[in-house]
Amino acid sequence: MSQTRIGRKETPAHVRPGPAIVLVEPQLGENIGAAARAMLNFSLGDLRLVRPRDGWPNPAAIATASGADFVIERARVFDSVADAVADRHYVLAATARPREMLLPVLSPREAAGEIAARLARGEEAAILFGGERAGLANDDVARADAIVSIPVNPAFASLNLAQAVLVTAYEWAAFAGLHAFAAPAALAETASRKDVDGLADQLVAALDAADYFFPPDKRPVMERNLRVLLARIGLTESEARTMRGVVKSLARRA
Amino acid sequence: MSQTRIGRKETPAHVRPGPAIVLVEPQLGENIGAAARAMLNFSLGDLRLVRPRDGWPNPAAIATASGADFVIERARVFDSVADAVADRHYVLAATARPREMLLPVLSPREAAGEIAARLARGEEAAILFGGERAGLANDDVARADAIVSIPVNPAFASLNLAQAVLVTAYEWAAFAGLHAFAAPAALAETASRKDVDGLADQLVAALDAADYFFPPDKRPVMERNLRVLLARIGLTESEARTMRGVVKSLARRA
């Protein structure tokens, strides 16, 4: 039987469809909170707990959720993995250790692709994460459709529970294209060829006046190199204007 | 001037070429340690600190490095970002906030691609991360060739310093293909067509004996569906043997 805890709030708009995260026998409330925080950074909001060691609710989980309180508040507690994934169609087991099992082993990116493909045809997914001490039991892994494994340094494999959730959730959001980048606030217009040529003409004239081009037979190559360089920068309109001012100012001093 | 601290150990074999991680004015030693731990999970070992608030060395950093001690021991301290990246050819600034700057904004994956391309032609990279409170100053961002930004939930952007390092380092290692997956220990042999057909023949015979196929005119379709299902499973040799035992056992009971 599942002991479903009804959350106080409806799903907020910034949670998006995606896999449920199932923590199996998690120990420290702090890690549950950190996992919730990791999830919400990548718009996941469905947290499920199987037999949390210290019971539920757990004040330490709220403290470390850093504002992801509603993920904690809406978390549901289950007595078994079977109950926790009963409504899911596709179950992944996150595990670092090789297992003597004939399950496909996916990278987080491949897992995200599988989850997205299933979601597109109306199937829901869950990802199981084991507790801090020993990870998932073999019986829990055997219940999954595939293993998801984060490829880490074999000489230093030391991801904690919340970090494993973080990387997996990050890949999900990246694959699903959920979040845009922090792009520059205003996209400046690129300078036209005319602007760039005008700047180059001005620079060449100023250099001529300063007897820069020497010896004279090298002049065509030197001038061309400068024009290529200016064109390659990809100046914006405003930068081209700035540069014209710079050249003008230097030419005046000379 | 940089205050270089010489590490006690040579570069261990499990550190691989990759970007230097530069923490600019980090505050808590715990977060420096957690960043070192995140780095080493993905085979990065070159940690540089610019004006760490609490001085250096910092015992709290060792405590949270969880075994990534030598990354901490080999960390170098610098007075300025300019000194910290003086030997680098390509500098990325990790920042969550949009900046009023005309720098390219890359995802962690795109950043990994750029770093790999430069490494292939002998150019070294660095990634700047700001302190816990305010992130990078605009002057430090302006020093970079590009911005790297982790696409997070705009309604809940709450990655801490070590988590930002973790995601960036993960993408680097994933792009560079540094680490293999935890594959099943022994890859079992797939059952031959003969094995699968033998199992299907046995099942059909057992079902015939149990008067399963009814009405008779549906028999060809029913039998074909069963054969397709058995073929689709992708049984291993040992699983095919197991299934023959299962069918035999059930048929005996019937």
PDB file of N, CA and C in Angstrom, chain A residues 14 37 40-43 65-68 96 98-103 105 107-109 149-160 163 166-167 170-171 174 179-185 188 236 239, chain B residues 14 37 40-43 65-68 96 98-103 105 107-109 149-160 163 166-167 170-171 174 179-185 188 236 239:
ATOM      1  N   HIS A  14       6.066  26.190 -13.502  1.00  0.00           N
ATOM      2  CA  HIS A  14       7.450  25.964 -13.896  1.00  0.00           C
ATOM      3  C   HIS A  14       7.905  24.524 -13.704  1.00  0.00           C
ATOM      4  N   ARG A  37      16.015  20.154  -4.787  1.00  0.00           N
ATOM      5  CA  ARG A  37      16.558  21.393  -5.345  1.00  0.00           C
ATOM      6  C   ARG A  37      17.154  21.141  -6.736  1.00  0.00           C
ATOM      7  N   LEU A  40      14.270  20.721  -9.318  1.00  0.00           N
ATOM      8  CA  LEU A  40      13.507  21.899  -9.724  1.00  0.00           C
ATOM      9  C   LEU A  40      14.335  22.838 -10.603  1.00  0.00           C
ATOM     10  N   ASN A  41      15.666  22.810 -10.450  1.00  0.00           N
ATOM     11  CA  ASN A  41      16.508  23.565 -11.369  1.00  0.00           C
ATOM     12  C   ASN A  41      16.247  23.143 -12.818  1.00  0.00           C
ATOM     13  N   PHE A  42      15.829  21.895 -12.981  1.00  0.00           N
ATOM     14  CA  PHE A  42      15.589  21.399 -14.328  1.00  0.00           C
ATOM     15  C   PHE A  42      14.115  21.017 -14.528  1.00  0.00           C
ATOM     16  N   SER A  43      13.272  21.732 -13.797  1.00  0.00           N
ATOM     17  CA  SER A  43      11.815  21.708 -14.009  1.00  0.00           C
ATOM     18  C   SER A  43      11.153  20.366 -13.731  1.00  0.00           C
ATOM     19  N   ALA A  65      16.326  22.232   0.784  1.00  0.00           N
ATOM     20  CA  ALA A  65      15.692  22.326  -0.528  1.00  0.00           C
ATOM     21  C   ALA A  65      15.866  23.719  -1.122  1.00  0.00           C
ATOM     22  N   SER A  66      16.274  24.679  -0.288  1.00  0.00           N
ATOM     23  CA  SER A  66      16.610  26.036  -0.767  1.00  0.00           C
ATOM     24  C   SER A  66      15.523  26.642  -1.632  1.00  0.00           C
ATOM     25  N   GLY A  67      14.293  26.504  -1.197  1.00  0.00           N
ATOM     26  CA  GLY A  67      13.217  27.126  -1.949  1.00  0.00           C
ATOM     27  C   GLY A  67      12.430  26.162  -2.804  1.00  0.00           C
ATOM     28  N   ALA A  68      12.943  24.963  -2.970  1.00  0.00           N
ATOM     29  CA  ALA A  68      12.180  23.949  -3.715  1.00  0.00           C
ATOM     30  C   ALA A  68      11.209  23.258  -2.755  1.00  0.00           C
ATOM     31  N   ALA A  96      25.886   3.127 -10.387  1.00  0.00           N
ATOM     32  CA  ALA A  96      27.273   3.354 -10.789  1.00  0.00           C
ATOM     33  C   ALA A  96      28.005   2.034 -10.967  1.00  0.00           C
ATOM     34  N   PRO A  98      28.758  -1.839 -12.016  1.00  0.00           N
ATOM     35  CA  PRO A  98      28.307  -2.805 -13.018  1.00  0.00           C
ATOM     36  C   PRO A  98      27.473  -3.876 -12.322  1.00  0.00           C
ATOM     37  N   ARG A  99      26.473  -4.344 -13.003  1.00  0.00           N
ATOM     38  CA  ARG A  99      25.601  -5.369 -12.427  1.00  0.00           C
ATOM     39  C   ARG A  99      25.635  -6.602 -13.318  1.00  0.00           C
ATOM     40  N   GLU A 100      25.462  -7.725 -12.673  1.00  0.00           N
ATOM     41  CA  GLU A 100      25.427  -8.972 -13.434  1.00  0.00           C
ATOM     42  C   GLU A 100      24.028  -9.161 -13.995  1.00  0.00           C
ATOM     43  N   MET A 101      23.602  -8.193 -14.784  1.00  0.00           N
ATOM     44  CA  MET A 101      22.243  -8.251 -15.307  1.00  0.00           C
ATOM     45  C   MET A 101      22.241  -7.916 -16.775  1.00  0.00           C
ATOM     46  N   LEU A 102      21.305  -8.492 -17.475  1.00  0.00           N
ATOM     47  CA  LEU A 102      21.258  -8.271 -18.914  1.00  0.00           C
ATOM     48  C   LEU A 102      20.322  -7.128 -19.259  1.00  0.00           C
ATOM     49  N   LEU A 103      20.530  -6.004 -18.619  1.00  0.00           N
ATOM     50  CA  LEU A 103      19.748  -4.812 -18.940  1.00  0.00           C
ATOM     51  C   LEU A 103      20.585  -3.898 -19.813  1.00  0.00           C
ATOM     52  N   VAL A 105      22.473  -0.647 -20.760  1.00  0.00           N
ATOM     53  CA  VAL A 105      23.090   0.406 -19.951  1.00  0.00           C
ATOM     54  C   VAL A 105      23.129   1.681 -20.788  1.00  0.00           C
ATOM     55  N   SER A 107      23.655   5.974 -21.163  1.00  0.00           N
ATOM     56  CA  SER A 107      24.203   7.205 -20.596  1.00  0.00           C
ATOM     57  C   SER A 107      23.029   8.104 -20.214  1.00  0.00           C
ATOM     58  N   PRO A 108      23.265   9.120 -19.401  1.00  0.00           N
ATOM     59  CA  PRO A 108      22.162  10.045 -19.076  1.00  0.00           C
ATOM     60  C   PRO A 108      21.544  10.654 -20.337  1.00  0.00           C
ATOM     61  N   ARG A 109      22.368  10.901 -21.345  1.00  0.00           N
ATOM     62  CA  ARG A 109      21.833  11.489 -22.576  1.00  0.00           C
ATOM     63  C   ARG A 109      20.939  10.498 -23.319  1.00  0.00           C
ATOM     64  N   SER A 149      23.656   5.100 -16.268  1.00  0.00           N
ATOM     65  CA  SER A 149      24.912   5.169 -15.543  1.00  0.00           C
ATOM     66  C   SER A 149      25.673   6.419 -15.975  1.00  0.00           C
ATOM     67  N   ILE A 150      26.082   7.208 -15.010  1.00  0.00           N
ATOM     68  CA  ILE A 150      26.833   8.433 -15.308  1.00  0.00           C
ATOM     69  C   ILE A 150      28.293   8.059 -15.491  1.00  0.00           C
ATOM     70  N   PRO A 151      28.854   8.327 -16.667  1.00  0.00           N
ATOM     71  CA  PRO A 151      30.245   7.921 -16.879  1.00  0.00           C
ATOM     72  C   PRO A 151      31.207   8.819 -16.112  1.00  0.00           C
ATOM     73  N   VAL A 152      31.781   8.293 -15.046  1.00  0.00           N
ATOM     74  CA  VAL A 152      32.705   9.071 -14.215  1.00  0.00           C
ATOM     75  C   VAL A 152      34.098   8.451 -14.279  1.00  0.00           C
ATOM     76  N   ASN A 153      35.034   9.209 -13.763  1.00  0.00           N
ATOM     77  CA  ASN A 153      36.429   8.792 -13.649  1.00  0.00           C
ATOM     78  C   ASN A 153      36.506   7.456 -12.904  1.00  0.00           C
ATOM     79  N   PRO A 154      36.962   6.406 -13.548  1.00  0.00           N
ATOM     80  CA  PRO A 154      36.973   5.112 -12.842  1.00  0.00           C
ATOM     81  C   PRO A 154      37.881   5.127 -11.609  1.00  0.00           C
ATOM     82  N   ALA A 155      38.867   6.020 -11.594  1.00  0.00           N
ATOM     83  CA  ALA A 155      39.768   6.108 -10.447  1.00  0.00           C
ATOM     84  C   ALA A 155      39.200   7.014  -9.348  1.00  0.00           C
ATOM     85  N   PHE A 156      38.090   7.685  -9.633  1.00  0.00           N
ATOM     86  CA  PHE A 156      37.505   8.559  -8.606  1.00  0.00           C
ATOM     87  C   PHE A 156      36.026   8.734  -8.895  1.00  0.00           C
ATOM     88  N   ALA A 157      35.263   7.710  -8.578  1.00  0.00           N
ATOM     89  CA  ALA A 157      33.815   7.760  -8.784  1.00  0.00           C
ATOM     90  C   ALA A 157      33.197   8.139  -7.459  1.00  0.00           C
ATOM     91  N   SER A 158      32.804   9.371  -7.328  1.00  0.00           N
ATOM     92  CA  SER A 158      32.381   9.869  -6.027  1.00  0.00           C
ATOM     93  C   SER A 158      31.291  10.917  -6.172  1.00  0.00           C
ATOM     94  N   LEU A 159      30.204  10.526  -6.829  1.00  0.00           N
ATOM     95  CA  LEU A 159      29.047  11.418  -6.911  1.00  0.00           C
ATOM     96  C   LEU A 159      28.111  11.086  -5.762  1.00  0.00           C
ATOM     97  N   ASN A 160      27.612  12.095  -5.087  1.00  0.00           N
ATOM     98  CA  ASN A 160      26.617  11.792  -4.068  1.00  0.00           C
ATOM     99  C   ASN A 160      25.215  11.740  -4.701  1.00  0.00           C
ATOM    100  N   GLN A 163      23.942  14.842  -6.494  1.00  0.00           N
ATOM    101  CA  GLN A 163      24.715  15.115  -7.707  1.00  0.00           C
ATOM    102  C   GLN A 163      24.302  14.187  -8.845  1.00  0.00           C
ATOM    103  N   LEU A 166      21.190  15.503 -10.074  1.00  0.00           N
ATOM    104  CA  LEU A 166      21.451  16.744 -10.799  1.00  0.00           C
ATOM    105  C   LEU A 166      21.861  16.483 -12.250  1.00  0.00           C
ATOM    106  N   VAL A 167      22.824  15.603 -12.441  1.00  0.00           N
ATOM    107  CA  VAL A 167      23.321  15.331 -13.795  1.00  0.00           C
ATOM    108  C   VAL A 167      22.209  14.708 -14.646  1.00  0.00           C
ATOM    109  N   TYR A 170      19.650  17.387 -15.405  1.00  0.00           N
ATOM    110  CA  TYR A 170      20.233  18.324 -16.370  1.00  0.00           C
ATOM    111  C   TYR A 170      20.139  17.774 -17.788  1.00  0.00           C
ATOM    112  N   GLU A 171      20.492  16.502 -17.954  1.00  0.00           N
ATOM    113  CA  GLU A 171      20.462  15.909 -19.290  1.00  0.00           C
ATOM    114  C   GLU A 171      19.039  15.846 -19.818  1.00  0.00           C
ATOM    115  N   ALA A 174      18.156  19.335 -20.887  1.00  0.00           N
ATOM    116  CA  ALA A 174      18.924  19.733 -22.066  1.00  0.00           C
ATOM    117  C   ALA A 174      18.378  19.024 -23.305  1.00  0.00           C
ATOM    118  N   HIS A 179      14.884  24.740 -21.404  1.00  0.00           N
ATOM    119  CA  HIS A 179      15.270  26.082 -20.964  1.00  0.00           C
ATOM    120  C   HIS A 179      16.183  26.746 -21.980  1.00  0.00           C
ATOM    121  N   ALA A 180      15.919  27.990 -22.203  1.00  0.00           N
ATOM    122  CA  ALA A 180      16.751  28.759 -23.119  1.00  0.00           C
ATOM    123  C   ALA A 180      17.991  29.236 -22.380  1.00  0.00           C
ATOM    124  N   PHE A 181      18.963  29.652 -23.125  1.00  0.00           N
ATOM    125  CA  PHE A 181      20.162  30.205 -22.518  1.00  0.00           C
ATOM    126  C   PHE A 181      19.921  31.628 -22.094  1.00  0.00           C
ATOM    127  N   ALA A 182      20.789  32.090 -21.224  1.00  0.00           N
ATOM    128  CA  ALA A 182      20.802  33.500 -20.865  1.00  0.00           C
ATOM    129  C   ALA A 182      21.490  34.255 -21.995  1.00  0.00           C
ATOM    130  N   ALA A 183      20.727  34.646 -22.949  1.00  0.00           N
ATOM    131  CA  ALA A 183      21.304  35.331 -24.108  1.00  0.00           C
ATOM    132  C   ALA A 183      21.542  36.793 -23.755  1.00  0.00           C
ATOM    133  N   PRO A 184      22.410  37.463 -24.511  1.00  0.00           N
ATOM    134  CA  PRO A 184      22.609  38.891 -24.257  1.00  0.00           C
ATOM    135  C   PRO A 184      21.269  39.609 -24.301  1.00  0.00           C
ATOM    136  N   ALA A 185      21.106  40.585 -23.433  1.00  0.00           N
ATOM    137  CA  ALA A 185      19.822  41.259 -23.282  1.00  0.00           C
ATOM    138  C   ALA A 185      19.363  41.877 -24.607  1.00  0.00           C
ATOM    139  N   ALA A 188      22.841  43.128 -30.659  1.00  0.00           N
ATOM    140  CA  ALA A 188      23.271  44.285 -31.444  1.00  0.00           C
ATOM    141  C   ALA A 188      23.327  43.925 -32.917  1.00  0.00           C
ATOM    142  N   THR A 236      30.039  45.026 -34.467  1.00  0.00           N
ATOM    143  CA  THR A 236      28.677  45.536 -34.501  1.00  0.00           C
ATOM    144  C   THR A 236      28.717  46.960 -35.043  1.00  0.00           C
ATOM    145  N   GLU A 239      30.263  49.156 -32.490  1.00  0.00           N
ATOM    146  CA  GLU A 239      31.711  48.959 -32.386  1.00  0.00           C
ATOM    147  C   GLU A 239      32.441  49.582 -33.572  1.00  0.00           C
TER     148      GLU A 239
ATOM    149  N   HIS B  14      44.924   9.441 -13.554  1.00  0.00           N
ATOM    150  CA  HIS B  14      43.493   9.574 -13.800  1.00  0.00           C
ATOM    151  C   HIS B  14      43.047  11.018 -13.987  1.00  0.00           C
ATOM    152  N   ARG B  37      36.044  17.972  -5.796  1.00  0.00           N
ATOM    153  CA  ARG B  37      35.463  16.633  -5.895  1.00  0.00           C
ATOM    154  C   ARG B  37      34.695  16.465  -7.205  1.00  0.00           C
ATOM    155  N   LEU B  40      37.214  16.067 -10.146  1.00  0.00           N
ATOM    156  CA  LEU B  40      37.939  14.800 -10.283  1.00  0.00           C
ATOM    157  C   LEU B  40      37.027  13.666 -10.731  1.00  0.00           C
ATOM    158  N   ASN B  41      35.728  13.765 -10.415  1.00  0.00           N
ATOM    159  CA  ASN B  41      34.794  12.784 -10.958  1.00  0.00           C
ATOM    160  C   ASN B  41      34.850  12.749 -12.478  1.00  0.00           C
ATOM    161  N   PHE B  42      35.216  13.882 -13.064  1.00  0.00           N
ATOM    162  CA  PHE B  42      35.258  13.954 -14.523  1.00  0.00           C
ATOM    163  C   PHE B  42      36.679  14.231 -15.013  1.00  0.00           C
ATOM    164  N   SER B  43      37.654  13.758 -14.199  1.00  0.00           N
ATOM    165  CA  SER B  43      39.062  13.688 -14.611  1.00  0.00           C
ATOM    166  C   SER B  43      39.724  15.035 -14.831  1.00  0.00           C
ATOM    167  N   ALA B  65      36.511  17.633   0.125  1.00  0.00           N
ATOM    168  CA  ALA B  65      36.974  17.141  -1.167  1.00  0.00           C
ATOM    169  C   ALA B  65      36.752  15.636  -1.291  1.00  0.00           C
ATOM    170  N   SER B  66      36.470  14.978  -0.175  1.00  0.00           N
ATOM    171  CA  SER B  66      36.107  13.556  -0.170  1.00  0.00           C
ATOM    172  C   SER B  66      37.092  12.693  -0.943  1.00  0.00           C
ATOM    173  N   GLY B  67      38.364  12.942  -0.740  1.00  0.00           N
ATOM    174  CA  GLY B  67      39.355  12.098  -1.407  1.00  0.00           C
ATOM    175  C   GLY B  67      40.002  12.759  -2.608  1.00  0.00           C
ATOM    176  N   ALA B  68      39.439  13.865  -3.047  1.00  0.00           N
ATOM    177  CA  ALA B  68      40.081  14.591  -4.151  1.00  0.00           C
ATOM    178  C   ALA B  68      41.149  15.519  -3.578  1.00  0.00           C
ATOM    179  N   ALA B  96      25.193  32.762 -14.831  1.00  0.00           N
ATOM    180  CA  ALA B  96      23.774  32.445 -14.969  1.00  0.00           C
ATOM    181  C   ALA B  96      22.998  33.663 -15.448  1.00  0.00           C
ATOM    182  N   PRO B  98      22.036  37.073 -17.477  1.00  0.00           N
ATOM    183  CA  PRO B  98      22.331  37.695 -18.770  1.00  0.00           C
ATOM    184  C   PRO B  98      23.229  38.909 -18.534  1.00  0.00           C
ATOM    185  N   ARG B  99      24.117  39.152 -19.456  1.00  0.00           N
ATOM    186  CA  ARG B  99      25.037  40.282 -19.324  1.00  0.00           C
ATOM    187  C   ARG B  99      24.854  41.194 -20.522  1.00  0.00           C
ATOM    188  N   GLU B 100      25.067  42.443 -20.275  1.00  0.00           N
ATOM    189  CA  GLU B 100      24.972  43.408 -21.379  1.00  0.00           C
ATOM    190  C   GLU B 100      26.286  43.393 -22.143  1.00  0.00           C
ATOM    191  N   MET B 101      26.638  42.224 -22.647  1.00  0.00           N
ATOM    192  CA  MET B 101      27.914  42.112 -23.343  1.00  0.00           C
ATOM    193  C   MET B 101      27.739  41.357 -24.630  1.00  0.00           C
ATOM    194  N   LEU B 102      28.572  41.685 -25.590  1.00  0.00           N
ATOM    195  CA  LEU B 102      28.439  41.057 -26.895  1.00  0.00           C
ATOM    196  C   LEU B 102      29.339  39.842 -27.005  1.00  0.00           C
ATOM    197  N   LEU B 103      29.246  38.970 -26.021  1.00  0.00           N
ATOM    198  CA  LEU B 103      30.005  37.731 -26.077  1.00  0.00           C
ATOM    199  C   LEU B 103      29.084  36.610 -26.526  1.00  0.00           C
ATOM    200  N   VAL B 105      27.161  33.247 -26.209  1.00  0.00           N
ATOM    201  CA  VAL B 105      26.683  32.494 -25.050  1.00  0.00           C
ATOM    202  C   VAL B 105      26.558  31.029 -25.459  1.00  0.00           C
ATOM    203  N   SER B 107      26.070  26.826 -24.481  1.00  0.00           N
ATOM    204  CA  SER B 107      25.623  25.835 -23.506  1.00  0.00           C
ATOM    205  C   SER B 107      26.858  25.066 -23.032  1.00  0.00           C
ATOM    206  N   PRO B 108      26.751  24.337 -21.923  1.00  0.00           N
ATOM    207  CA  PRO B 108      27.907  23.535 -21.487  1.00  0.00           C
ATOM    208  C   PRO B 108      28.374  22.567 -22.583  1.00  0.00           C
ATOM    209  N   ARG B 109      27.436  22.060 -23.367  1.00  0.00           N
ATOM    210  CA  ARG B 109      27.817  21.123 -24.427  1.00  0.00           C
ATOM    211  C   ARG B 109      28.586  21.827 -25.532  1.00  0.00           C
ATOM    212  N   SER B 149      26.677  29.107 -20.098  1.00  0.00           N
ATOM    213  CA  SER B 149      25.522  29.275 -19.230  1.00  0.00           C
ATOM    214  C   SER B 149      24.748  27.970 -19.173  1.00  0.00           C
ATOM    215  N   ILE B 150      24.486  27.508 -17.965  1.00  0.00           N
ATOM    216  CA  ILE B 150      23.734  26.258 -17.799  1.00  0.00           C
ATOM    217  C   ILE B 150      22.256  26.590 -17.897  1.00  0.00           C
ATOM    218  N   PRO B 151      21.562  26.004 -18.856  1.00  0.00           N
ATOM    219  CA  PRO B 151      20.141  26.349 -18.999  1.00  0.00           C
ATOM    220  C   PRO B 151      19.310  25.734 -17.883  1.00  0.00           C
ATOM    221  N   VAL B 152      18.877  26.573 -16.965  1.00  0.00           N
ATOM    222  CA  VAL B 152      18.079  26.102 -15.827  1.00  0.00           C
ATOM    223  C   VAL B 152      16.683  26.706 -15.885  1.00  0.00           C
ATOM    224  N   ASN B 153      15.831  26.158 -15.044  1.00  0.00           N
ATOM    225  CA  ASN B 153      14.455  26.618 -14.887  1.00  0.00           C
ATOM    226  C   ASN B 153      14.450  28.121 -14.560  1.00  0.00           C
ATOM    227  N   PRO B 154      13.893  28.951 -15.427  1.00  0.00           N
ATOM    228  CA  PRO B 154      13.938  30.387 -15.142  1.00  0.00           C
ATOM    229  C   PRO B 154      13.189  30.742 -13.855  1.00  0.00           C
ATOM    230  N   ALA B 155      12.249  29.912 -13.453  1.00  0.00           N
ATOM    231  CA  ALA B 155      11.502  30.194 -12.226  1.00  0.00           C
ATOM    232  C   ALA B 155      12.212  29.635 -10.992  1.00  0.00           C
ATOM    233  N   PHE B 156      13.293  28.887 -11.188  1.00  0.00           N
ATOM    234  CA  PHE B 156      14.023  28.348 -10.040  1.00  0.00           C
ATOM    235  C   PHE B 156      15.460  28.073 -10.450  1.00  0.00           C
ATOM    236  N   ALA B 157      16.235  29.114 -10.554  1.00  0.00           N
ATOM    237  CA  ALA B 157      17.648  28.984 -10.915  1.00  0.00           C
ATOM    238  C   ALA B 157      18.440  28.999  -9.629  1.00  0.00           C
ATOM    239  N   SER B 158      18.873  27.838  -9.194  1.00  0.00           N
ATOM    240  CA  SER B 158      19.466  27.739  -7.865  1.00  0.00           C
ATOM    241  C   SER B 158      20.559  26.682  -7.840  1.00  0.00           C
ATOM    242  N   LEU B 159      21.532  26.832  -8.730  1.00  0.00           N
ATOM    243  CA  LEU B 159      22.687  25.936  -8.692  1.00  0.00           C
ATOM    244  C   LEU B 159      23.764  26.584  -7.831  1.00  0.00           C
ATOM    245  N   ASN B 160      24.357  25.803  -6.946  1.00  0.00           N
ATOM    246  CA  ASN B 160      25.473  26.378  -6.198  1.00  0.00           C
ATOM    247  C   ASN B 160      26.777  26.225  -6.993  1.00  0.00           C
ATOM    248  N   GLN B 163      27.862  22.697  -7.937  1.00  0.00           N
ATOM    249  CA  GLN B 163      26.941  22.086  -8.905  1.00  0.00           C
ATOM    250  C   GLN B 163      27.185  22.631 -10.308  1.00  0.00           C
ATOM    251  N   LEU B 166      30.138  20.960 -11.484  1.00  0.00           N
ATOM    252  CA  LEU B 166      29.817  19.558 -11.774  1.00  0.00           C
ATOM    253  C   LEU B 166      29.223  19.397 -13.167  1.00  0.00           C
ATOM    254  N   VAL B 167      28.219  20.198 -13.487  1.00  0.00           N
ATOM    255  CA  VAL B 167      27.544  20.065 -14.784  1.00  0.00           C
ATOM    256  C   VAL B 167      28.513  20.384 -15.925  1.00  0.00           C
ATOM    257  N   TYR B 170      31.028  17.552 -16.187  1.00  0.00           N
ATOM    258  CA  TYR B 170      30.347  16.381 -16.751  1.00  0.00           C
ATOM    259  C   TYR B 170      30.247  16.483 -18.267  1.00  0.00           C
ATOM    260  N   GLU B 171      29.833  17.652 -18.745  1.00  0.00           N
ATOM    261  CA  GLU B 171      29.681  17.833 -20.188  1.00  0.00           C
ATOM    262  C   GLU B 171      31.024  17.716 -20.895  1.00  0.00           C
ATOM    263  N   ALA B 174      31.835  14.041 -20.995  1.00  0.00           N
ATOM    264  CA  ALA B 174      30.916  13.329 -21.895  1.00  0.00           C
ATOM    265  C   ALA B 174      31.286  13.623 -23.345  1.00  0.00           C
ATOM    266  N   HIS B 179      35.115   8.651 -20.322  1.00  0.00           N
ATOM    267  CA  HIS B 179      34.808   7.508 -19.456  1.00  0.00           C
ATOM    268  C   HIS B 179      33.777   6.598 -20.082  1.00  0.00           C
ATOM    269  N   ALA B 180      34.030   5.326 -19.951  1.00  0.00           N
ATOM    270  CA  ALA B 180      33.098   4.339 -20.482  1.00  0.00           C
ATOM    271  C   ALA B 180      31.969   4.132 -19.490  1.00  0.00           C
ATOM    272  N   PHE B 181      30.921   3.509 -19.941  1.00  0.00           N
ATOM    273  CA  PHE B 181      29.826   3.186 -19.055  1.00  0.00           C
ATOM    274  C   PHE B 181      30.143   1.946 -18.254  1.00  0.00           C
ATOM    275  N   ALA B 182      29.410   1.803 -17.168  1.00  0.00           N
ATOM    276  CA  ALA B 182      29.471   0.571 -16.400  1.00  0.00           C
ATOM    277  C   ALA B 182      28.663  -0.476 -17.150  1.00  0.00           C
ATOM    278  N   ALA B 183      29.323  -1.188 -18.017  1.00  0.00           N
ATOM    279  CA  ALA B 183      28.622  -2.188 -18.824  1.00  0.00           C
ATOM    280  C   ALA B 183      28.446  -3.463 -18.011  1.00  0.00           C
ATOM    281  N   PRO B 184      27.510  -4.309 -18.413  1.00  0.00           N
ATOM    282  CA  PRO B 184      27.358  -5.576 -17.703  1.00  0.00           C
ATOM    283  C   PRO B 184      28.691  -6.320 -17.686  1.00  0.00           C
ATOM    284  N   ALA B 185      28.977  -6.976 -16.558  1.00  0.00           N
ATOM    285  CA  ALA B 185      30.283  -7.610 -16.376  1.00  0.00           C
ATOM    286  C   ALA B 185      30.567  -8.625 -17.483  1.00  0.00           C
ATOM    287  N   ALA B 188      26.315 -11.772 -22.223  1.00  0.00           N
ATOM    288  CA  ALA B 188      25.840 -13.118 -22.532  1.00  0.00           C
ATOM    289  C   ALA B 188      25.581 -13.248 -24.030  1.00  0.00           C
ATOM    290  N   THR B 236      18.704 -14.538 -24.350  1.00  0.00           N
ATOM    291  CA  THR B 236      20.058 -15.085 -24.367  1.00  0.00           C
ATOM    292  C   THR B 236      19.949 -16.611 -24.438  1.00  0.00           C
ATOM    293  N   GLU B 239      18.719 -17.845 -21.159  1.00  0.00           N
ATOM    294  CA  GLU B 239      17.295 -17.569 -20.961  1.00  0.00           C
ATOM    295  C   GLU B 239      16.424 -18.503 -21.802  1.00  0.00           C
TER     296      GLU B 239
END
